[in-house]
Amino acid sequence: SPWKWIRFFAHSSRRWRSDMNHTQLGGIRFANSLPIELALEKKMVTGPFDFHRLIPVELNRRMANGELDVSPVSSIFLSRKSDEFALIPDFAISSRSGVKSVLLFSERPIEELMGVSIGFSGNGETTPALLRILCNFRYGFEPKIVPESTQAELVIGDEALMAVAQKRWEGWHVTDLAELWTEWTKLDFVFAVWIVRRDFVENPNFSKTLTALRESKAWGMSHRPEVIREGLKVLEAVSKK
């Protein structure tokens, strides 16, 4: 009946207006983001936003398409689109040493991988860019990155942490790219940063969302045992997949 369609479009219109009144806030679906995002995930900190936890490459895609307003993204993403997005200070996934979540497993040492296929699932953008930088500028060759390989595998996030714990590639060379970067450059490495669309900065909801992010980070920093316990649960779930 026509009333069915009238009700459908009325409901859709209300839902669209509700979404427009909320910040679309992204989050990283990896355990290493929990110190910043756990309080948001558990709704201990709330605000005028819809929270979406996704893998890094999906966060990048949604920010590029205008589907998210505020989100962490691969640091390489911001370097390519700094005219469209602004950096939010004091929020990042970074390291000053090895992190065990950006790992290259290979039958041969990294310096001997010229022409060797290196498998990567495509879940992020910063890590393959880091591998290219290391291989090109430290070892003098362009790495051959492919979707799958039996000779070498680039693994990130929770999967990398579990691969080490489970000794999945026992007997292979394990290269922590963050550690290799720091040894070579004596610098920190930034994997992900939080950004905002430049056309959203003046939106009143942005300041409220930023306050919520700060509160969530403060909660995580002051409740480290709870964050660690939740991280272990996440990794246990990953290990069962």
PDB file of C-alpha atoms in Angstrom:
ATOM      1  CA  SER A   1       0.000   0.000   0.000  1.00  0.00           C
ATOM      2  CA  PRO A   2       1.136   3.613  -0.433  1.00  0.00           C
ATOM      3  CA  TRP A   3       1.129   4.054   3.353  1.00  0.00           C
ATOM      4  CA  LYS A   4       3.837   1.407   3.662  1.00  0.00           C
ATOM      5  CA  TRP A   5       6.107   3.468   1.406  1.00  0.00           C
ATOM      6  CA  ILE A   6       5.190   6.709   3.168  1.00  0.00           C
ATOM      7  CA  ARG A   7       6.164   5.163   6.501  1.00  0.00           C
ATOM      8  CA  PHE A   8       9.372   3.772   4.966  1.00  0.00           C
ATOM      9  CA  PHE A   9      10.517   7.130   3.591  1.00  0.00           C
ATOM     10  CA  ALA A  10       9.516   8.953   6.765  1.00  0.00           C
ATOM     11  CA  HIS A  11      11.605   6.517   8.820  1.00  0.00           C
ATOM     12  CA  SER A  12      14.516   6.825   6.373  1.00  0.00           C
ATOM     13  CA  SER A  13      14.313  10.613   6.554  1.00  0.00           C
ATOM     14  CA  ARG A  14      14.416  10.574  10.370  1.00  0.00           C
ATOM     15  CA  ARG A  15      17.355   8.187  10.328  1.00  0.00           C
ATOM     16  CA  TRP A  16      19.218  10.379   7.810  1.00  0.00           C
ATOM     17  CA  ARG A  17      18.656  13.512   9.906  1.00  0.00           C
ATOM     18  CA  SER A  18      19.832  11.636  13.025  1.00  0.00           C
ATOM     19  CA  ASP A  19      23.027  10.592  11.271  1.00  0.00           C
ATOM     20  CA  MET A  20      23.604  14.160  10.082  1.00  0.00           C
ATOM     21  CA  ASN A  21      23.371  15.372  13.684  1.00  0.00           C
ATOM     22  CA  HIS A  22      26.083  12.951  14.805  1.00  0.00           C
ATOM     23  CA  THR A  23      29.793  12.987  14.167  1.00  0.00           C
ATOM     24  CA  GLN A  24      30.868   9.854  12.318  1.00  0.00           C
ATOM     25  CA  LEU A  25      33.860   8.771  14.410  1.00  0.00           C
ATOM     26  CA  GLY A  26      36.238   6.012  13.349  1.00  0.00           C
ATOM     27  CA  GLY A  27      38.321   3.699  15.515  1.00  0.00           C
ATOM     28  CA  ILE A  28      41.007   1.084  14.832  1.00  0.00           C
ATOM     29  CA  ARG A  29      39.932  -2.528  15.233  1.00  0.00           C
ATOM     30  CA  PHE A  30      43.280  -3.579  16.721  1.00  0.00           C
ATOM     31  CA  ALA A  31      44.266  -4.149  20.347  1.00  0.00           C
ATOM     32  CA  ASN A  32      46.930  -1.423  20.249  1.00  0.00           C
ATOM     33  CA  SER A  33      44.240   1.274  19.935  1.00  0.00           C
ATOM     34  CA  LEU A  34      42.474   0.241  23.153  1.00  0.00           C
ATOM     35  CA  PRO A  35      44.325   2.711  25.428  1.00  0.00           C
ATOM     36  CA  ILE A  36      42.628   5.494  23.465  1.00  0.00           C
ATOM     37  CA  GLU A  37      39.378   3.855  22.406  1.00  0.00           C
ATOM     38  CA  LEU A  38      38.278   1.322  25.013  1.00  0.00           C
ATOM     39  CA  ALA A  39      36.164   3.816  26.970  1.00  0.00           C
ATOM     40  CA  LEU A  40      34.433   4.793  23.717  1.00  0.00           C
ATOM     41  CA  GLU A  41      33.879   1.163  22.750  1.00  0.00           C
ATOM     42  CA  LYS A  42      32.360   0.337  26.135  1.00  0.00           C
ATOM     43  CA  LYS A  43      30.319   3.581  26.121  1.00  0.00           C
ATOM     44  CA  MET A  44      31.915   4.766  29.361  1.00  0.00           C
ATOM     45  CA  VAL A  45      32.536   7.971  27.424  1.00  0.00           C
ATOM     46  CA  THR A  46      29.724   9.135  25.164  1.00  0.00           C
ATOM     47  CA  GLY A  47      28.940  12.108  22.962  1.00  0.00           C
ATOM     48  CA  PRO A  48      27.211  13.242  19.768  1.00  0.00           C
ATOM     49  CA  PHE A  49      28.871  10.639  17.560  1.00  0.00           C
ATOM     50  CA  ASP A  50      28.453   7.199  16.019  1.00  0.00           C
ATOM     51  CA  PHE A  51      31.547   5.077  16.667  1.00  0.00           C
ATOM     52  CA  HIS A  52      32.827   2.667  13.987  1.00  0.00           C
ATOM     53  CA  ARG A  53      35.818   0.366  14.706  1.00  0.00           C
ATOM     54  CA  LEU A  54      37.331  -0.859  11.437  1.00  0.00           C
ATOM     55  CA  ILE A  55      40.602  -2.092   9.986  1.00  0.00           C
ATOM     56  CA  PRO A  56      42.997   0.714   8.920  1.00  0.00           C
ATOM     57  CA  VAL A  57      42.496   0.404   5.170  1.00  0.00           C
ATOM     58  CA  GLU A  58      38.712   0.681   5.611  1.00  0.00           C
ATOM     59  CA  LEU A  59      39.108   3.766   7.825  1.00  0.00           C
ATOM     60  CA  ASN A  60      41.255   5.321   5.104  1.00  0.00           C
ATOM     61  CA  ARG A  61      38.641   4.526   2.459  1.00  0.00           C
ATOM     62  CA  ARG A  62      35.744   5.933   4.466  1.00  0.00           C
ATOM     63  CA  MET A  63      37.586   9.129   5.303  1.00  0.00           C
ATOM     64  CA  ALA A  64      38.476   9.588   1.635  1.00  0.00           C
ATOM     65  CA  ASN A  65      34.842   9.046   0.646  1.00  0.00           C
ATOM     66  CA  GLY A  66      33.457  11.450   3.248  1.00  0.00           C
ATOM     67  CA  GLU A  67      31.742   8.702   5.244  1.00  0.00           C
ATOM     68  CA  LEU A  68      33.671   9.582   8.436  1.00  0.00           C
ATOM     69  CA  ASP A  69      34.316  13.002   9.973  1.00  0.00           C
ATOM     70  CA  VAL A  70      36.988  12.160  12.555  1.00  0.00           C
ATOM     71  CA  SER A  71      39.120   9.036  12.554  1.00  0.00           C
ATOM     72  CA  PRO A  72      42.527   7.457  12.975  1.00  0.00           C
ATOM     73  CA  VAL A  73      44.101   6.714   9.594  1.00  0.00           C
ATOM     74  CA  SER A  74      47.359   5.330   8.296  1.00  0.00           C
ATOM     75  CA  SER A  75      49.994   8.052   8.626  1.00  0.00           C
ATOM     76  CA  ILE A  76      50.854   7.639   4.940  1.00  0.00           C
ATOM     77  CA  PHE A  77      47.214   8.491   4.123  1.00  0.00           C
ATOM     78  CA  LEU A  78      47.498  11.924   5.740  1.00  0.00           C
ATOM     79  CA  SER A  79      50.760  12.659   3.946  1.00  0.00           C
ATOM     80  CA  ARG A  80      48.912  12.222   0.637  1.00  0.00           C
ATOM     81  CA  LYS A  81      45.774  14.189   1.565  1.00  0.00           C
ATOM     82  CA  SER A  82      46.883  16.927   3.968  1.00  0.00           C
ATOM     83  CA  ASP A  83      44.933  19.521   1.970  1.00  0.00           C
ATOM     84  CA  GLU A  84      41.635  17.775   2.827  1.00  0.00           C
ATOM     85  CA  PHE A  85      42.291  16.744   6.443  1.00  0.00           C
ATOM     86  CA  ALA A  86      43.824  18.295   9.550  1.00  0.00           C
ATOM     87  CA  LEU A  87      45.951  16.485  12.128  1.00  0.00           C
ATOM     88  CA  ILE A  88      44.538  16.191  15.656  1.00  0.00           C
ATOM     89  CA  PRO A  89      47.457  16.672  18.088  1.00  0.00           C
ATOM     90  CA  ASP A  90      48.316  14.227  20.891  1.00  0.00           C
ATOM     91  CA  PHE A  91      46.685  11.159  19.302  1.00  0.00           C
ATOM     92  CA  ALA A  92      48.761   8.555  17.461  1.00  0.00           C
ATOM     93  CA  ILE A  93      49.833   4.938  17.289  1.00  0.00           C
ATOM     94  CA  SER A  94      53.615   5.223  17.361  1.00  0.00           C
ATOM     95  CA  SER A  95      56.697   3.504  18.710  1.00  0.00           C
ATOM     96  CA  ARG A  96      60.218   4.165  19.907  1.00  0.00           C
ATOM     97  CA  SER A  97      61.281   0.526  19.601  1.00  0.00           C
ATOM     98  CA  GLY A  98      59.922  -2.790  18.413  1.00  0.00           C
ATOM     99  CA  VAL A  99      56.168  -3.303  18.778  1.00  0.00           C
ATOM    100  CA  LYS A 100      55.658  -6.913  17.565  1.00  0.00           C
ATOM    101  CA  SER A 101      52.628  -5.813  15.547  1.00  0.00           C
ATOM    102  CA  VAL A 102      54.347  -4.934  12.247  1.00  0.00           C
ATOM    103  CA  LEU A 103      56.330  -8.028  11.369  1.00  0.00           C
ATOM    104  CA  LEU A 104      57.966  -9.488   8.302  1.00  0.00           C
ATOM    105  CA  PHE A 105      58.257 -13.294   8.384  1.00  0.00           C
ATOM    106  CA  SER A 106      60.624 -14.629   5.731  1.00  0.00           C
ATOM    107  CA  GLU A 107      62.659 -17.684   4.840  1.00  0.00           C
ATOM    108  CA  ARG A 108      65.673 -15.430   4.203  1.00  0.00           C
ATOM    109  CA  PRO A 109      66.868 -12.244   5.948  1.00  0.00           C
ATOM    110  CA  ILE A 110      65.225  -9.034   4.725  1.00  0.00           C
ATOM    111  CA  GLU A 111      68.387  -7.883   2.945  1.00  0.00           C
ATOM    112  CA  GLU A 112      68.208 -11.015   0.738  1.00  0.00           C
ATOM    113  CA  LEU A 113      64.597 -10.593  -0.414  1.00  0.00           C
ATOM    114  CA  MET A 114      65.219  -8.906  -3.771  1.00  0.00           C
ATOM    115  CA  GLY A 115      62.820 -10.541  -6.264  1.00  0.00           C
ATOM    116  CA  VAL A 116      61.136 -12.617  -3.541  1.00  0.00           C
ATOM    117  CA  SER A 117      57.349 -12.390  -3.314  1.00  0.00           C
ATOM    118  CA  ILE A 118      56.173 -10.919   0.007  1.00  0.00           C
ATOM    119  CA  GLY A 119      52.553 -11.624   0.870  1.00  0.00           C
ATOM    120  CA  PHE A 120      50.379  -8.904   2.407  1.00  0.00           C
ATOM    121  CA  SER A 121      46.643  -8.997   3.056  1.00  0.00           C
ATOM    122  CA  GLY A 122      46.158  -5.294   2.363  1.00  0.00           C
ATOM    123  CA  ASN A 123      44.728  -4.371   5.797  1.00  0.00           C
ATOM    124  CA  GLY A 124      46.822  -1.194   6.069  1.00  0.00           C
ATOM    125  CA  GLU A 125      48.866   1.310   4.068  1.00  0.00           C
ATOM    126  CA  THR A 126      51.617   2.529   6.394  1.00  0.00           C
ATOM    127  CA  THR A 127      53.331  -0.829   6.933  1.00  0.00           C
ATOM    128  CA  PRO A 128      53.878  -1.712   3.249  1.00  0.00           C
ATOM    129  CA  ALA A 129      55.083   1.873   2.713  1.00  0.00           C
ATOM    130  CA  LEU A 130      57.551   1.403   5.580  1.00  0.00           C
ATOM    131  CA  LEU A 131      58.764  -1.861   4.045  1.00  0.00           C
ATOM    132  CA  ARG A 132      59.300  -0.110   0.709  1.00  0.00           C
ATOM    133  CA  ILE A 133      61.270   2.684   2.372  1.00  0.00           C
ATOM    134  CA  LEU A 134      63.496   0.245   4.264  1.00  0.00           C
ATOM    135  CA  CYS A 135      64.120  -2.017   1.288  1.00  0.00           C
ATOM    136  CA  ASN A 136      64.759   0.814  -1.178  1.00  0.00           C
ATOM    137  CA  PHE A 137      66.836   3.172   0.934  1.00  0.00           C
ATOM    138  CA  ARG A 138      68.588   0.793   3.304  1.00  0.00           C
ATOM    139  CA  TYR A 139      68.985  -2.359   1.203  1.00  0.00           C
ATOM    140  CA  GLY A 140      68.780  -1.029  -2.354  1.00  0.00           C
ATOM    141  CA  PHE A 141      65.844  -2.899  -3.905  1.00  0.00           C
ATOM    142  CA  GLU A 142      62.099  -2.548  -4.461  1.00  0.00           C
ATOM    143  CA  PRO A 143      60.176  -5.230  -2.527  1.00  0.00           C
ATOM    144  CA  LYS A 144      57.778  -7.408  -4.486  1.00  0.00           C
ATOM    145  CA  ILE A 145      54.555  -7.181  -2.453  1.00  0.00           C
ATOM    146  CA  VAL A 146      51.765  -9.537  -3.554  1.00  0.00           C
ATOM    147  CA  PRO A 147      48.467 -10.737  -1.983  1.00  0.00           C
ATOM    148  CA  GLU A 148      49.880 -14.163  -1.022  1.00  0.00           C
ATOM    149  CA  SER A 149      53.282 -15.826  -0.837  1.00  0.00           C
ATOM    150  CA  THR A 150      54.892 -18.963   0.543  1.00  0.00           C
ATOM    151  CA  GLN A 151      58.310 -17.283   0.856  1.00  0.00           C
ATOM    152  CA  ALA A 152      57.611 -14.222   3.009  1.00  0.00           C
ATOM    153  CA  GLU A 153      54.644 -12.634   4.735  1.00  0.00           C
ATOM    154  CA  LEU A 154      54.046  -9.091   6.044  1.00  0.00           C
ATOM    155  CA  VAL A 155      51.661  -9.230   9.013  1.00  0.00           C
ATOM    156  CA  ILE A 156      50.201  -6.384  11.064  1.00  0.00           C
ATOM    157  CA  GLY A 157      48.023  -5.718  14.096  1.00  0.00           C
ATOM    158  CA  ASP A 158      46.555  -8.412  16.315  1.00  0.00           C
ATOM    159  CA  GLU A 159      47.401 -11.122  13.799  1.00  0.00           C
ATOM    160  CA  ALA A 160      51.103 -10.270  14.080  1.00  0.00           C
ATOM    161  CA  LEU A 161      51.011 -10.371  17.879  1.00  0.00           C
ATOM    162  CA  MET A 162      49.355 -13.789  17.815  1.00  0.00           C
ATOM    163  CA  ALA A 163      51.690 -15.121  15.114  1.00  0.00           C
ATOM    164  CA  VAL A 164      54.650 -14.551  17.447  1.00  0.00           C
ATOM    165  CA  ALA A 165      52.872 -16.020  20.464  1.00  0.00           C
ATOM    166  CA  GLN A 166      51.812 -19.114  18.516  1.00  0.00           C
ATOM    167  CA  LYS A 167      55.194 -19.479  16.759  1.00  0.00           C
ATOM    168  CA  ARG A 168      53.285 -19.695  13.471  1.00  0.00           C
ATOM    169  CA  TRP A 169      56.376 -19.241  11.306  1.00  0.00           C
ATOM    170  CA  GLU A 170      58.845 -21.013  13.576  1.00  0.00           C
ATOM    171  CA  GLY A 171      62.288 -21.253  12.017  1.00  0.00           C
ATOM    172  CA  TRP A 172      61.741 -18.234   9.751  1.00  0.00           C
ATOM    173  CA  HIS A 173      63.403 -14.846  10.110  1.00  0.00           C
ATOM    174  CA  VAL A 174      61.213 -12.391  12.035  1.00  0.00           C
ATOM    175  CA  THR A 175      61.856  -8.704  11.347  1.00  0.00           C
ATOM    176  CA  ASP A 176      60.111  -6.065  13.437  1.00  0.00           C
ATOM    177  CA  LEU A 177      59.888  -3.167  10.979  1.00  0.00           C
ATOM    178  CA  ALA A 178      59.402  -0.567  13.713  1.00  0.00           C
ATOM    179  CA  GLU A 179      62.539  -1.765  15.483  1.00  0.00           C
ATOM    180  CA  LEU A 180      64.470  -1.813  12.209  1.00  0.00           C
ATOM    181  CA  TRP A 181      63.354   1.754  11.442  1.00  0.00           C
ATOM    182  CA  THR A 182      64.451   3.041  14.865  1.00  0.00           C
ATOM    183  CA  GLU A 183      67.813   1.265  14.676  1.00  0.00           C
ATOM    184  CA  TRP A 184      68.434   2.805  11.253  1.00  0.00           C
ATOM    185  CA  THR A 185      67.134   6.369  11.757  1.00  0.00           C
ATOM    186  CA  LYS A 186      67.230   6.809  15.575  1.00  0.00           C
ATOM    187  CA  LEU A 187      63.701   8.210  15.173  1.00  0.00           C
ATOM    188  CA  ASP A 188      60.236   7.186  16.372  1.00  0.00           C
ATOM    189  CA  PHE A 189      57.830   5.744  13.831  1.00  0.00           C
ATOM    190  CA  VAL A 190      54.190   6.842  13.546  1.00  0.00           C
ATOM    191  CA  PHE A 191      51.817   4.204  12.182  1.00  0.00           C
ATOM    192  CA  ALA A 192      48.486   5.960  12.601  1.00  0.00           C
ATOM    193  CA  VAL A 193      47.265   9.465  13.388  1.00  0.00           C
ATOM    194  CA  TRP A 194      43.872  10.938  14.233  1.00  0.00           C
ATOM    195  CA  ILE A 195      42.522  13.441  11.722  1.00  0.00           C
ATOM    196  CA  VAL A 196      39.438  15.566  11.035  1.00  0.00           C
ATOM    197  CA  ARG A 197      37.936  16.695   7.767  1.00  0.00           C
ATOM    198  CA  ARG A 198      38.874  20.351   7.286  1.00  0.00           C
ATOM    199  CA  ASP A 199      35.281  21.212   6.373  1.00  0.00           C
ATOM    200  CA  PHE A 200      34.125  19.717   9.692  1.00  0.00           C
ATOM    201  CA  VAL A 201      36.436  21.631  12.039  1.00  0.00           C
ATOM    202  CA  GLU A 202      33.907  24.439  12.606  1.00  0.00           C
ATOM    203  CA  ASN A 203      31.041  22.024  13.282  1.00  0.00           C
ATOM    204  CA  PRO A 204      29.977  22.341  16.967  1.00  0.00           C
ATOM    205  CA  ASN A 205      30.029  18.562  17.304  1.00  0.00           C
ATOM    206  CA  PHE A 206      33.737  18.420  16.533  1.00  0.00           C
ATOM    207  CA  SER A 207      34.756  20.086  19.802  1.00  0.00           C
ATOM    208  CA  LYS A 208      32.436  17.736  21.708  1.00  0.00           C
ATOM    209  CA  THR A 209      33.851  14.709  19.907  1.00  0.00           C
ATOM    210  CA  LEU A 210      37.406  15.878  20.593  1.00  0.00           C
ATOM    211  CA  THR A 211      36.562  16.253  24.283  1.00  0.00           C
ATOM    212  CA  ALA A 212      35.229  12.689  24.299  1.00  0.00           C
ATOM    213  CA  LEU A 213      38.408  11.406  22.630  1.00  0.00           C
ATOM    214  CA  ARG A 214      40.530  13.135  25.273  1.00  0.00           C
ATOM    215  CA  GLU A 215      38.387  11.739  28.084  1.00  0.00           C
ATOM    216  CA  SER A 216      38.607   8.233  26.619  1.00  0.00           C
ATOM    217  CA  LYS A 217      42.398   8.463  26.318  1.00  0.00           C
ATOM    218  CA  ALA A 218      42.688   9.781  29.884  1.00  0.00           C
ATOM    219  CA  TRP A 219      40.545   6.888  31.118  1.00  0.00           C
ATOM    220  CA  GLY A 220      42.741   4.385  29.277  1.00  0.00           C
ATOM    221  CA  MET A 221      45.955   5.861  30.664  1.00  0.00           C
ATOM    222  CA  SER A 222      44.605   5.703  34.228  1.00  0.00           C
ATOM    223  CA  HIS A 223      43.099   2.190  33.900  1.00  0.00           C
ATOM    224  CA  ARG A 224      45.944   0.244  32.343  1.00  0.00           C
ATOM    225  CA  PRO A 225      45.147  -3.114  33.994  1.00  0.00           C
ATOM    226  CA  GLU A 226      41.612  -2.997  32.543  1.00  0.00           C
ATOM    227  CA  VAL A 227      42.974  -2.078  29.106  1.00  0.00           C
ATOM    228  CA  ILE A 228      45.473  -4.947  29.218  1.00  0.00           C
ATOM    229  CA  ARG A 229      42.776  -7.434  30.236  1.00  0.00           C
ATOM    230  CA  GLU A 230      40.579  -6.310  27.345  1.00  0.00           C
ATOM    231  CA  GLY A 231      43.520  -6.528  24.959  1.00  0.00           C
ATOM    232  CA  LEU A 232      44.178 -10.109  26.023  1.00  0.00           C
ATOM    233  CA  LYS A 233      40.529 -10.957  25.344  1.00  0.00           C
ATOM    234  CA  VAL A 234      40.827  -9.489  21.861  1.00  0.00           C
ATOM    235  CA  LEU A 235      43.974 -11.481  21.115  1.00  0.00           C
ATOM    236  CA  GLU A 236      42.401 -14.674  22.465  1.00  0.00           C
ATOM    237  CA  ALA A 237      39.475 -14.169  20.086  1.00  0.00           C
ATOM    238  CA  VAL A 238      41.888 -13.643  17.200  1.00  0.00           C
ATOM    239  CA  SER A 239      43.747 -16.848  18.079  1.00  0.00           C
ATOM    240  CA  LYS A 240      40.519 -18.860  17.749  1.00  0.00           C
ATOM    241  CA  LYS A 241      39.772 -17.696  14.212  1.00  0.00           C
TER     242      LYS A 241
END
